[in-house]
Coordinates of C-alpha atoms and ligand atoms in Angstrom, one line a residue:
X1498 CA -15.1 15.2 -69.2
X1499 CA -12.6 17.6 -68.4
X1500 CA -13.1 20.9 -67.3
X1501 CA -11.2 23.9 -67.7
X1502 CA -11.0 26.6 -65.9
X1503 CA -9.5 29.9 -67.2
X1504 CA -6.5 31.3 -65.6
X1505 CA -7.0 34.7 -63.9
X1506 CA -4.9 36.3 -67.2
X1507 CA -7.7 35.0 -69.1
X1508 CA -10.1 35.5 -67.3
X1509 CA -9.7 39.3 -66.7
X1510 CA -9.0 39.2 -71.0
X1511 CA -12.3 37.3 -71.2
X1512 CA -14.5 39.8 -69.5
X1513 CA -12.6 43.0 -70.8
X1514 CA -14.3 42.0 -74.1
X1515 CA -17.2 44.2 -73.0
X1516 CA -16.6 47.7 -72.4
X1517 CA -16.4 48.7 -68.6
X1518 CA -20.1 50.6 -67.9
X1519 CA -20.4 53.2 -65.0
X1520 CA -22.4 51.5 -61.5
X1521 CA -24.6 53.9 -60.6
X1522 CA -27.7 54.0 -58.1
X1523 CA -26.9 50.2 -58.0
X1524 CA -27.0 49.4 -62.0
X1525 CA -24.3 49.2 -64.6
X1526 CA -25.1 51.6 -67.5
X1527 CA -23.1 53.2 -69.9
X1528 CA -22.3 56.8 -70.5
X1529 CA -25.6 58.7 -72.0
X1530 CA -23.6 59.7 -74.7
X1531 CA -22.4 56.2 -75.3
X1532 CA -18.5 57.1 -76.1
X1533 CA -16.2 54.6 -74.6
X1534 CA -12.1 55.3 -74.3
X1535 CA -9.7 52.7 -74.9
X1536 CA -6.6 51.6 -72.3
X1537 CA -3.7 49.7 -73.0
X1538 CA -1.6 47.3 -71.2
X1539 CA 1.8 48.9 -70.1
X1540 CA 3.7 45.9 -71.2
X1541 CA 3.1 46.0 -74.8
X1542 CA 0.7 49.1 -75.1
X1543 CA -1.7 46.5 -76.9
X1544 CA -6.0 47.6 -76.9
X1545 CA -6.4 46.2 -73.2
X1546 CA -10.0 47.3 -72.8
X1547 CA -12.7 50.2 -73.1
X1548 CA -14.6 51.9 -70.6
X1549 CA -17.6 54.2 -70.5
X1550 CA -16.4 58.0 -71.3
X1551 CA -18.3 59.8 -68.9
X1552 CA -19.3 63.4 -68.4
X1553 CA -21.2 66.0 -66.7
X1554 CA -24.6 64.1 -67.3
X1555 CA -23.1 61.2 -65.9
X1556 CA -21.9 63.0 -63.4
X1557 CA -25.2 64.2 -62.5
X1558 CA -27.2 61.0 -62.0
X1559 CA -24.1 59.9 -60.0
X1560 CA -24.3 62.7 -57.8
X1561 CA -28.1 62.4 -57.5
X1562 CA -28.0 58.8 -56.5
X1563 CA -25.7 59.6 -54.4
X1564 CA -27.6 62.0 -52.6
X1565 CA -31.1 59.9 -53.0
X1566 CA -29.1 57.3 -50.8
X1567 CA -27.3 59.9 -48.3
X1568 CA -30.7 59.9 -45.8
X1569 CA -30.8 55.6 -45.1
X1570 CA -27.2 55.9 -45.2
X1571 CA -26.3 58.0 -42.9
X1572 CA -29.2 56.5 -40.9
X1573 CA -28.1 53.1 -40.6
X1574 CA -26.4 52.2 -37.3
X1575 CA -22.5 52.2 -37.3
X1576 CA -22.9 48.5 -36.3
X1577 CA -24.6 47.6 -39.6
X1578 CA -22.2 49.7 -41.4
X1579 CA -19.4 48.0 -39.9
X1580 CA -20.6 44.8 -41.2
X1581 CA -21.6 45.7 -44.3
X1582 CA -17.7 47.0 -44.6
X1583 CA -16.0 43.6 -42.9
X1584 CA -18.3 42.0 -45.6
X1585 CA -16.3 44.3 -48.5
X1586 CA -12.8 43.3 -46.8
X1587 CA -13.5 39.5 -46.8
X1588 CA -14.4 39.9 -50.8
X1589 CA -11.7 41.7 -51.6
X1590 CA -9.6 38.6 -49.9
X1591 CA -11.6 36.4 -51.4
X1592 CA -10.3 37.9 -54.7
X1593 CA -7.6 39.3 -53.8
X1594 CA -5.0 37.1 -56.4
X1595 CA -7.4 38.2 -59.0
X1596 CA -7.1 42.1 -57.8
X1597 CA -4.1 41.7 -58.4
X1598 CA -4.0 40.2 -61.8
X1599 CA -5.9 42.7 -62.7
X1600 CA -3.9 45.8 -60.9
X1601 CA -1.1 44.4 -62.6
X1602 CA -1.9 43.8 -66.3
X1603 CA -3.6 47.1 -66.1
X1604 CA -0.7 49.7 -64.2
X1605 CA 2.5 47.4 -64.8
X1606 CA 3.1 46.7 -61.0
X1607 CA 4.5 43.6 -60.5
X1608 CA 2.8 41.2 -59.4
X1609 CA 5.0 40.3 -56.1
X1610 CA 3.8 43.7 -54.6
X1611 CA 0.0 44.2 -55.6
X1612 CA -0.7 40.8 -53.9
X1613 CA -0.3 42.6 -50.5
X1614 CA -1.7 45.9 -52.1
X1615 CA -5.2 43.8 -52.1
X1616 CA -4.6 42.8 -48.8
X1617 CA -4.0 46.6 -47.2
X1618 CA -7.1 47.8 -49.2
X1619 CA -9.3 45.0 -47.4
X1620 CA -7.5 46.0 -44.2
X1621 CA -8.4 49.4 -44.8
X1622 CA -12.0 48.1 -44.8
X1623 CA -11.9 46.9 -42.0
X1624 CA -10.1 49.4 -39.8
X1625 CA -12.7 52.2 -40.9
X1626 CA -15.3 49.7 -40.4
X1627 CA -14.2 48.7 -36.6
X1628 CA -14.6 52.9 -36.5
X1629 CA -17.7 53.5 -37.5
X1630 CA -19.9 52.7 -34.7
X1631 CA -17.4 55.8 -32.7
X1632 CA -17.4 58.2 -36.0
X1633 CA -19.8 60.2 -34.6
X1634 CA -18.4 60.9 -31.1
X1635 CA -17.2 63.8 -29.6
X1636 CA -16.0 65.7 -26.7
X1637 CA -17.8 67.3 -23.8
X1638 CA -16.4 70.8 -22.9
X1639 CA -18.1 72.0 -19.6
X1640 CA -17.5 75.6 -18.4
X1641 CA -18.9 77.5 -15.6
X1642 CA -22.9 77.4 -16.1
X1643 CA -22.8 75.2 -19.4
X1644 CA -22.1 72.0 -20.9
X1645 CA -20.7 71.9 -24.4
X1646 CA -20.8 68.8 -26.1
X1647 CA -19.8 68.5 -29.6
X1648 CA -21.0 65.4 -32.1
X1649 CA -19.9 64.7 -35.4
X1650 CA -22.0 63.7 -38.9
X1651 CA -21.3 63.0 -42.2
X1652 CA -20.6 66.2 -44.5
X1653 CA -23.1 64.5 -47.5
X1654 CA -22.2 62.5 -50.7
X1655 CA -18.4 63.0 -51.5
X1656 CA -16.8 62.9 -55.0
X1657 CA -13.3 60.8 -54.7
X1658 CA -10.8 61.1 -57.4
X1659 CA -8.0 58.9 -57.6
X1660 CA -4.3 58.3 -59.5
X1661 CA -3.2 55.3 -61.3
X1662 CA -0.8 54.5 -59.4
X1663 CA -2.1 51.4 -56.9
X1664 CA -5.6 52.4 -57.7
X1665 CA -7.2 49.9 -55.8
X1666 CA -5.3 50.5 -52.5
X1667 CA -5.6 54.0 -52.7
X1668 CA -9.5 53.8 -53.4
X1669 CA -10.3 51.7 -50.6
X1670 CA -8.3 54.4 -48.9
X1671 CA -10.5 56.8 -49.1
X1672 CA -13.8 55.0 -49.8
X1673 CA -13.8 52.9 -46.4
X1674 CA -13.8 55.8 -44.5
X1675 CA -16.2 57.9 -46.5
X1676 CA -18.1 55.1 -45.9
X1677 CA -17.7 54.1 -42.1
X1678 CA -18.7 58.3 -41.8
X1679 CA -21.9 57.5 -43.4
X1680 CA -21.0 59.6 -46.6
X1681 CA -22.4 58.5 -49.7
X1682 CA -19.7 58.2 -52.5
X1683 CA -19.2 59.1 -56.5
X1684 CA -16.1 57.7 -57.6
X1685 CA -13.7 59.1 -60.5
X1686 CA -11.0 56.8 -60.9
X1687 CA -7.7 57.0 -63.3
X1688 CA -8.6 57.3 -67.4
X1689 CA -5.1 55.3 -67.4
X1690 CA -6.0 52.0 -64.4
X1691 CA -10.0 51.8 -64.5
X1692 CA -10.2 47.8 -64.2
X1693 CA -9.7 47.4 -60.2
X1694 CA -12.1 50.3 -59.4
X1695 CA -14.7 48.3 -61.6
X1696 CA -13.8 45.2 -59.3
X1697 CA -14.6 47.3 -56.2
X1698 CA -17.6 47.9 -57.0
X1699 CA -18.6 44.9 -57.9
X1700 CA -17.2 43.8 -54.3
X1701 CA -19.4 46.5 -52.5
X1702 CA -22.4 45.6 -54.5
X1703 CA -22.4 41.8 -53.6
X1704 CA -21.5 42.6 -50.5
X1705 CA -25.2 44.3 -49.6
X1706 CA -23.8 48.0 -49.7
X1707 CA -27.3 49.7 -50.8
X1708 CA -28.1 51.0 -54.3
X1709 CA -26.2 54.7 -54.6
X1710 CA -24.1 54.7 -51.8
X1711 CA -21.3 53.7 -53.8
X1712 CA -21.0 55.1 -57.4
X1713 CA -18.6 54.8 -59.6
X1714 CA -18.3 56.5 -63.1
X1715 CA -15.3 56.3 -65.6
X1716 CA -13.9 59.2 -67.6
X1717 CA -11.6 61.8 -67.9
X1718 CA -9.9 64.5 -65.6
X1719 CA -11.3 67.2 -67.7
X1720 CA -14.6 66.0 -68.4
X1721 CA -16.2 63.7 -65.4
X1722 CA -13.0 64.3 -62.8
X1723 CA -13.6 68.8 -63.1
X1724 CA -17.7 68.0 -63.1
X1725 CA -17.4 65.9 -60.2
X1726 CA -15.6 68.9 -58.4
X1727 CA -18.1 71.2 -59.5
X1728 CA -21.2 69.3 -58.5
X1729 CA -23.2 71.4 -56.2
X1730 CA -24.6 68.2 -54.5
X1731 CA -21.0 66.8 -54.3
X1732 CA -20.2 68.5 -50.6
X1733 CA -16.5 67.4 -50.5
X1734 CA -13.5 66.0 -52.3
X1735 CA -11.0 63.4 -51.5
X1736 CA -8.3 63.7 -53.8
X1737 CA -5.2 62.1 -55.0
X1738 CA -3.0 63.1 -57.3
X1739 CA -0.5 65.8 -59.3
X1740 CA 0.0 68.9 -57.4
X1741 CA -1.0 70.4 -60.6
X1742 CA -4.1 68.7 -60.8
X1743 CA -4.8 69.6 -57.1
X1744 CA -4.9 73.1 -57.6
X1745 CA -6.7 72.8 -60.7
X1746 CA -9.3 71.0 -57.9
X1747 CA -9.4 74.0 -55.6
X1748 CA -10.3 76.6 -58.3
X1749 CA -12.9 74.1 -59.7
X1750 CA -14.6 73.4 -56.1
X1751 CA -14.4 77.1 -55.6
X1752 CA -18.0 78.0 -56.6
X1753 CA -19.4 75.5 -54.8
X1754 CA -17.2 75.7 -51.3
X1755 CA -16.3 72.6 -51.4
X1756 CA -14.2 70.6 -48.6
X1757 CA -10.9 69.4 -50.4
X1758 CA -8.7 67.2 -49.3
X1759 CA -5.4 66.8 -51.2
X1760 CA -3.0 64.3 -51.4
X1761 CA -0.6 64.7 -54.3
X1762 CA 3.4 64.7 -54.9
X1763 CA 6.4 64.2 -53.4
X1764 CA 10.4 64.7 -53.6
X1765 CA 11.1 62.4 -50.9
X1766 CA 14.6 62.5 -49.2
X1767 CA 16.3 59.8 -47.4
X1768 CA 18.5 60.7 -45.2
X1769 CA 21.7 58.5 -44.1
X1770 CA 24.3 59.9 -41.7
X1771 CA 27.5 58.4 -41.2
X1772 CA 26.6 56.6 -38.0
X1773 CA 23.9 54.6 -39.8
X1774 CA 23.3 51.2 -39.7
X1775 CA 24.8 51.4 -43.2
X1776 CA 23.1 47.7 -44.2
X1777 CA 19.6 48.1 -43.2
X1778 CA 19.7 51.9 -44.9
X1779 CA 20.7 50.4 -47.9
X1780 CA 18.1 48.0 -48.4
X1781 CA 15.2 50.7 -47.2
X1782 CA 16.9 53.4 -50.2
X1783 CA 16.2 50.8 -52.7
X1784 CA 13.4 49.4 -51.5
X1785 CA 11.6 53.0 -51.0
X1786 CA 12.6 53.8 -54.8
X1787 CA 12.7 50.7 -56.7
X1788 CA 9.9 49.0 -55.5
X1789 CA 6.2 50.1 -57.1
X1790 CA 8.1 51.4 -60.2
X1791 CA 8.8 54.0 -58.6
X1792 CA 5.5 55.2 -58.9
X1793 CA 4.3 56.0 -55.5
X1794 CA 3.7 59.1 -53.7
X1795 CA 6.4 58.3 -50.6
X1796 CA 9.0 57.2 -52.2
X1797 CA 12.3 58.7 -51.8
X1798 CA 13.6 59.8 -54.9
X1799 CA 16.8 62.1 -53.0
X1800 CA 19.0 60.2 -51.4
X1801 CA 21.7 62.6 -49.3
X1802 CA 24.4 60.4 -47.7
X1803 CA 26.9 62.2 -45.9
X1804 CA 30.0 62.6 -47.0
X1805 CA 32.1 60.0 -45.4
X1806 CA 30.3 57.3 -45.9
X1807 CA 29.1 58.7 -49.2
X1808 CA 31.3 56.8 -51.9
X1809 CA 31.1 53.3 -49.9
X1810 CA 27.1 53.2 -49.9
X1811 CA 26.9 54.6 -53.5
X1812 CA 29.3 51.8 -54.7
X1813 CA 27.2 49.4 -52.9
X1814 CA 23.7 50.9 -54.0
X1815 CA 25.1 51.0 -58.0
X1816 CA 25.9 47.2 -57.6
X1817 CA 22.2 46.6 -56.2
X1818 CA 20.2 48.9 -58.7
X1819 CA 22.0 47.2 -61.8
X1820 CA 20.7 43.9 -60.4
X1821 CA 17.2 45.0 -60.5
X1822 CA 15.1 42.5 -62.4
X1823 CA 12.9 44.3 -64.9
X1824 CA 10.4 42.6 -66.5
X1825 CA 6.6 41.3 -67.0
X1826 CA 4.7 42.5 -64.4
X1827 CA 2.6 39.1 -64.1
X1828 CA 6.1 37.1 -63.6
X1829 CA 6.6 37.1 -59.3
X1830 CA 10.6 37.4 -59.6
X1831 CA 10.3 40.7 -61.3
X1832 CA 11.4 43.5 -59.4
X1833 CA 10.5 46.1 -61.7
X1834 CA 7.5 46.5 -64.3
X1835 CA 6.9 48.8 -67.2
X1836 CA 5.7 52.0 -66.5
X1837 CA 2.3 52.8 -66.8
X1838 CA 2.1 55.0 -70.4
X1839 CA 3.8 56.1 -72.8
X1840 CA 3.7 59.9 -72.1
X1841 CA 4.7 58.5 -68.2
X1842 CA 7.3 56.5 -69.8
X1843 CA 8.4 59.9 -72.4
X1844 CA 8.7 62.1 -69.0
X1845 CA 10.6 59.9 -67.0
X1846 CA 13.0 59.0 -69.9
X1847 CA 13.0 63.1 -70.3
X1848 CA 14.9 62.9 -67.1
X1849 CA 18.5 60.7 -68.4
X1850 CA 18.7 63.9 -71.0
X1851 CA 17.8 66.4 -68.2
X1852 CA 20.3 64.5 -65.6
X1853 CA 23.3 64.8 -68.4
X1854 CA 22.5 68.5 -69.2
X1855 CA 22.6 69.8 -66.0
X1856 CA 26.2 67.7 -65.2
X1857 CA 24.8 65.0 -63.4
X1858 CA 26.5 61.4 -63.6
X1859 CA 24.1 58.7 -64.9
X1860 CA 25.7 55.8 -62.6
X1861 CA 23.4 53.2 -63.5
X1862 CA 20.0 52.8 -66.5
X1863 CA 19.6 56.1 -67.5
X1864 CA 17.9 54.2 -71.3
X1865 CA 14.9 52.7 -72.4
X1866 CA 14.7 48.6 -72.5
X1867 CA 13.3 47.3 -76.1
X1868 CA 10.8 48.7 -78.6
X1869 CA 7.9 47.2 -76.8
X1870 CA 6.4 48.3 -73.8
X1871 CA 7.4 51.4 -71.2
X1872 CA 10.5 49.3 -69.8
X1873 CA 12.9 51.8 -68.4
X1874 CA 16.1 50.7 -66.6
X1875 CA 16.4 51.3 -62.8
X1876 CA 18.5 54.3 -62.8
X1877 CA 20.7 55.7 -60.3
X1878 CA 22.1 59.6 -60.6
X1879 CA 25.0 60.5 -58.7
X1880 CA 27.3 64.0 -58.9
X1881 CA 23.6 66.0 -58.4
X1882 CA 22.9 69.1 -56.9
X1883 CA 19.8 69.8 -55.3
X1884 CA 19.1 72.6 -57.5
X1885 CA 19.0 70.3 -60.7
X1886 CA 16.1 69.0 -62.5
X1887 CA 16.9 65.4 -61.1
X1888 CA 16.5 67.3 -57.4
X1889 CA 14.0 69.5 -57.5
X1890 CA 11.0 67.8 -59.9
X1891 CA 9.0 64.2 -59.2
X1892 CA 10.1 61.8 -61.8
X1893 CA 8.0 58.8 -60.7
X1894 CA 10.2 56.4 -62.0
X1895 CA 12.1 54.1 -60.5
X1896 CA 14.9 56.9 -60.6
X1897 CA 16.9 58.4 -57.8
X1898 CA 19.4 61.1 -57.7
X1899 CA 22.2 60.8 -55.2
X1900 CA 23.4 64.3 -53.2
X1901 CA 26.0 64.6 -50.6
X1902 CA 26.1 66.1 -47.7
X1903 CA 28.7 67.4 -44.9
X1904 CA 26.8 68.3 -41.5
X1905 CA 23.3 68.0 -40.3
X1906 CA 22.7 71.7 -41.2
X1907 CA 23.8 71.2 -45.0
X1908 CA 21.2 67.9 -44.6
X1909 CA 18.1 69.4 -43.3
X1910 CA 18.5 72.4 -45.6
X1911 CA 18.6 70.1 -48.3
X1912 CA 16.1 67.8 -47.6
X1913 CA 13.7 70.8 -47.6
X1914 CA 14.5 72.6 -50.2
X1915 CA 12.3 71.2 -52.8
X1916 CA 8.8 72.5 -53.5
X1917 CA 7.8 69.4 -51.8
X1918 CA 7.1 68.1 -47.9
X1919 CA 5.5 64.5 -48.3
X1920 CA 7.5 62.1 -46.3
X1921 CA 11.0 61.6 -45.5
X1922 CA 13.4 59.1 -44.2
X1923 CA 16.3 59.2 -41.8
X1924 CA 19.0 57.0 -40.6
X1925 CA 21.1 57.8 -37.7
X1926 CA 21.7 55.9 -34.4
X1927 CA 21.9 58.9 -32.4
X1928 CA 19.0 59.9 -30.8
X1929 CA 19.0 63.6 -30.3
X1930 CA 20.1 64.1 -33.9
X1931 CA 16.8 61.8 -35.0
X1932 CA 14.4 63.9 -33.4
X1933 CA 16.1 67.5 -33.8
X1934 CA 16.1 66.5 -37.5
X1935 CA 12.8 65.4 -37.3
X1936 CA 11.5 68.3 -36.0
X1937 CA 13.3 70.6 -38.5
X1938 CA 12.1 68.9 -41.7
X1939 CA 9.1 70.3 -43.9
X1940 CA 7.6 67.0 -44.5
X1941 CA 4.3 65.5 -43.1
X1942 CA 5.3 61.8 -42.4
X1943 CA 9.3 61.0 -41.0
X1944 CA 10.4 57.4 -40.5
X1945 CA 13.6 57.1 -38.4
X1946 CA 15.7 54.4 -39.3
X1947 CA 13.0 52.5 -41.2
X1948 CA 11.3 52.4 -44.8
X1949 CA 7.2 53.9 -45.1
X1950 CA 5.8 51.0 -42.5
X1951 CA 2.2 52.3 -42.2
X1952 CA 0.2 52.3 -39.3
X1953 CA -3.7 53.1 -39.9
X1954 CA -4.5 55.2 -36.8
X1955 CA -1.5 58.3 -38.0
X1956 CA -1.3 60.8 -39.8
X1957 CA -1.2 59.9 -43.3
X1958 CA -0.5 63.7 -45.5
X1959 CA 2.1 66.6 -46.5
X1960 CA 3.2 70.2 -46.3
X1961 CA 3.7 72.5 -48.8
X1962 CA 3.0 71.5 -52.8
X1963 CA 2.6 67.9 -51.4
X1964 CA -0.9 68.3 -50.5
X1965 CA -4.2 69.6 -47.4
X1966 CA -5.3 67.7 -45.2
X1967 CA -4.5 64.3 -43.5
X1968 CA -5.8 61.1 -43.7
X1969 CA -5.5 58.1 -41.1
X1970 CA -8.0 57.0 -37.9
X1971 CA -9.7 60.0 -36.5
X1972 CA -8.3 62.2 -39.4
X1973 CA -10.2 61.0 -42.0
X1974 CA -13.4 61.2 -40.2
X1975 CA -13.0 65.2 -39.6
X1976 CA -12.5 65.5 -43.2
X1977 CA -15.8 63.3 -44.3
X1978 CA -17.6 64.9 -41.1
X1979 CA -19.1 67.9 -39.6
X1980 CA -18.4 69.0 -36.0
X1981 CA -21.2 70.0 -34.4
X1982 CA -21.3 71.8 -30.6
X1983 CA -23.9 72.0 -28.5
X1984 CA -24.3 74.6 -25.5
X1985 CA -26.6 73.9 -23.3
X1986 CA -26.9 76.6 -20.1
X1987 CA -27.4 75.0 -16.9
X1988 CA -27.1 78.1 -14.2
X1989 CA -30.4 79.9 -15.7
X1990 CA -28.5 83.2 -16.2
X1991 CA -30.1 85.8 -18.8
X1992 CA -28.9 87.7 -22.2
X1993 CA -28.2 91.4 -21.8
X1994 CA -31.6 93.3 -21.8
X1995 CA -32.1 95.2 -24.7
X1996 CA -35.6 97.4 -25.8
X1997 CA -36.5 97.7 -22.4
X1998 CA -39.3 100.1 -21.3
X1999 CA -38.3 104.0 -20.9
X2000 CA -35.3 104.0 -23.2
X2001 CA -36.9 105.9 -25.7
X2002 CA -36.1 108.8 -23.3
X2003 CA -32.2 108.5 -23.7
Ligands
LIG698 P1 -3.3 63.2 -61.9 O1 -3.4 64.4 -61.1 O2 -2.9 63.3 -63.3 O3 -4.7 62.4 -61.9 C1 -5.3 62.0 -60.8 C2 -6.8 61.9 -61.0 O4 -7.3 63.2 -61.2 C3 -7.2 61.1 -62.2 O5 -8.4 60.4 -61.9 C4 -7.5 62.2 -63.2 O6 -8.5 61.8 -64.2 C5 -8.1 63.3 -62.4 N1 -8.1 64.6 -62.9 C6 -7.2 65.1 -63.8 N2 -7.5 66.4 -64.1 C7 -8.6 66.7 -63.3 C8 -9.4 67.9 -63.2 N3 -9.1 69.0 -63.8 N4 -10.5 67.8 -62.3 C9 -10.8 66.7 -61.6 N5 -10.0 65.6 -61.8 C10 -9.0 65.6 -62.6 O7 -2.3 62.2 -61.2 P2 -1.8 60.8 -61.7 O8 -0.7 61.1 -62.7 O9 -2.9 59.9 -62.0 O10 -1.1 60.2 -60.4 C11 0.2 60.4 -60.0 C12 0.3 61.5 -59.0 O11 -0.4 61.1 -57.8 C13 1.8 61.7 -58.5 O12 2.0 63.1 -58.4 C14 1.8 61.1 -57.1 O13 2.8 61.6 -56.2 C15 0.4 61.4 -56.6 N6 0.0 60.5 -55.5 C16 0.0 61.1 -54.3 C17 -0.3 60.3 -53.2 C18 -0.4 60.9 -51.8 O14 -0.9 60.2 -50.9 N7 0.1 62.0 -51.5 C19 -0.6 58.9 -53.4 C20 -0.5 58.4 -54.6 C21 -0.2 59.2 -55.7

């Protein structure tokens, strides 16, 4: 007898038969009012699956389970938390070719790069997890006559909300931690990417995280993503997305105080001065743009090249972008996948006319690839401005606009004159342009002479329109935690006396 075991592909098509149901206080339900909304696969924008349509009401129970399972929670010992999270991170590698079958049928990333986006989110486990036993230290702060000591606890049950750009990276991004903190968590994932947040939940389930202290409802922005921020049990929000949408988050939380955290767009410039190790900037410029679709918050989208070196790297970047493979997101030699919707695919296409009405030079793409599908081709713009459309807006494509510079003045007030301050990139060999550059630009996260390489314990965040707030080792614990201080006198000295006998006389 032969056996035959289905092929991830099928597998994932198999189980998608069944709508996806909200997990909630440790069951799978569907919404009360039994809607469901459809998603479609970016590659042919073919029925993919359905999910529960959740709102307020579901919202609700979430929230209450949520805060039925803060007390045990936040009670346990970091050490069992820690385990409990190392347990998540070894399921998520278990499965982690299936994550990213799943992230890539469902967003259009190709395959070659959600592979290692399973791997980071389970490394992400286990980094906040190797942290939680320590989340709740804090600093002694002795003065004359008293110790001050201040300790840290988790802030309550937190709504995250997150794009669909990488979803399940970026929700073990801010899960693990919320987690590790001893937070209780209601998750609102993308209406466009909701299979891999399904999968994560399944993970932490099996994986002996208790009933309500992970909960996950589907459902859109305006409906279960603007009642989650409402929520008065719901004491903070993690956040990532559109700028847009993150100020819509503020006013929404407003009522209710909450703690926001924002992490939302970016216009990303890469730098590359003339004494550059031309070679390896080259490769990083694509790489930062290409890769992903485009679609990530860090990549960089302006590339200003000074001027003498400007038409040798652009002739050598044109040559590279037009040999961009672009294809099916589950084939491993493809480069670049379809874009994630139609209305992404519309804007981003909006761009080419945008680019050519404002006098910029479509170099390379610029057009759409066949009727099926959100193919777009990689596209390079060159003769821009900053002050064009092209300069100024995130596309989230894999689109980048070429500037030129003259000296490093021209660069830095280029590079920040966007509404923008997310990341940016800079390559120069000399050392005291690097850092005086680096301390110029309005832009959270600089790599010198290097593509985004994270590193867990930094600073992960951005200025201006590009988001509050940081994330990253001790910096997501004082988001999903409250400092507390302690005073305690020690040299027995007394208050001011006040109401004292006879001063009814004065
Ligand atoms: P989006 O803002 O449209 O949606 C993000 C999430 O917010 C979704 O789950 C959506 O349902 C929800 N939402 C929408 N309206 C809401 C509302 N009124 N109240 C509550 N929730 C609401 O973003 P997107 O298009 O899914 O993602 C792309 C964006 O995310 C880009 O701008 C990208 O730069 C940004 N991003 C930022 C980072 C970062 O770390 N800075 C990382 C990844 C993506």
């Amino acid at each position: 007898m032969t056996v035959t075991i289905p092929s991830p592909v099928d597998a994932l098509h198999e189980r998608l038969r069944e709508p996806l149901r909200h997990f909630i206080g440790g069951e799978w339900v569907s919404a009360q009012s039994g809607d469901t909304f459809d998603f479609h696969a970016p590659s042919d924008n073919r029925l993919l699956g359905r999910a529960a349509s959740g709102d307020a009401r579901d919202i609700d129970r979430a929230a209450q389970a949520a805060h039925a399972a803060f007390p045990a929670w936040r009670a346990l010992s970091g050490k069992k938390r820690r385990a409990l999270l190392y347990r998540v991170a070894d399921l998520i590698e278990a499965r982690a070719h299936d994550i990213a079958v799943a992230e890539s049928t469902d967003t259009g990333q190709p395959i070659r790069f959600m592979k290692s986006a399973a791997v980071r989110a389970a490394e992400n486990f286990r980094f906040f997890a190797d942290r939680a036993e320590g989340a709740q230290d804090g600093l002694s702060l002795p003065t004359n006559g008293f110790l001050n000591y201040t300790v840290r606890q988790p802030i309550g049950p937190v709504g995250v909300i997150t794009p669909w750009n990488t979803p399940f990276m970026l929700s073990s991004w801010k899960i693990a931690p919320a987690l590790a903190a001893g937070c209780t968590v209601v998750h609102k994932p993308a209406e466009w990417s909701p299979v891999t947040a399904t999968i994560l939940a399944e993970i932490m389930h099996e994986a002996g995280i208790p009933a309500g202290v992970v909960n996950l409802v589907h459902g859109f922005g305006e409906t279960a993503g603007k009642a989650l921020t409402e929520h008065p049990l719901i004491r903070a929000i993690a956040f990532i997305g559109e700028s847009r949408t993150g100020s819509l988050i503020q006013k929404q939380g407003a009522d209710t105080l909450k703690r926001v955290h924002l992490e939302l767009g970016g216009k990303n410039p890469v730098v590359v001065f003339d004494d550059a190790d031309l070679s390896r900037a080259l490769d990083a410029a694509i790489f930062m743009i290409y890769s992903l679709n485009g679609q990530r918050c860090t990549s960089s989208s302006r590339l200003l090249v000074q001027r003498g070196v400007h038409d040798q790297f652009v002739e050598q970047l044109a040559e590279r972008v037009a040999n961009i493979r672009v294809g099916d997101p589950l084939d491993p030699a493809t480069e670049v996948g379809p874009l994630i919707h139609p209305r992404q695919f519309e804007k981003v296409c909006s761009y080419f006319d945008a680019a050519r009405a404002d006098g910029a030079t479509i170099r390379v793409g610029g057009e759409r690839i066949g009727d099926t599908g959100n193919y777009v081709r990689p596209t390079l713009f060159t003769d821009a401005r900053n002050d064009m459309r092209i300069a100024q807006e995130e596309i989230f494509g894999p689109v980048l606009t070429v500037i030129p510079f003259d000296t490093d003045e021209d660069a830095l007030r280029l590079a920040n004159d966007v509404p923008y301050g997310l990341a940016a990139y800079l390559w120069t060999n000399d050392l005291t342009r690097a850092h005086t550059f680096a301390h110029g630009l309005d832009s959270g996260m600089i790599w010198v002479n290097s593509e985004n390489v994270r590193h867990l314990p930094t600073p992960f965040g951005g200025m201006k329109a590009s988001g509050i707030g940081r994330d990253g080792g001790d910096y997501s614990f004082d988001f999903y935690m409250e400092t507390k201080n302690v005073a305690i006198n020690l040299n027995g000295h007394r208050a001011q006396q006040l109401g004292m006998p006879g001063n009814k006389e004065n």
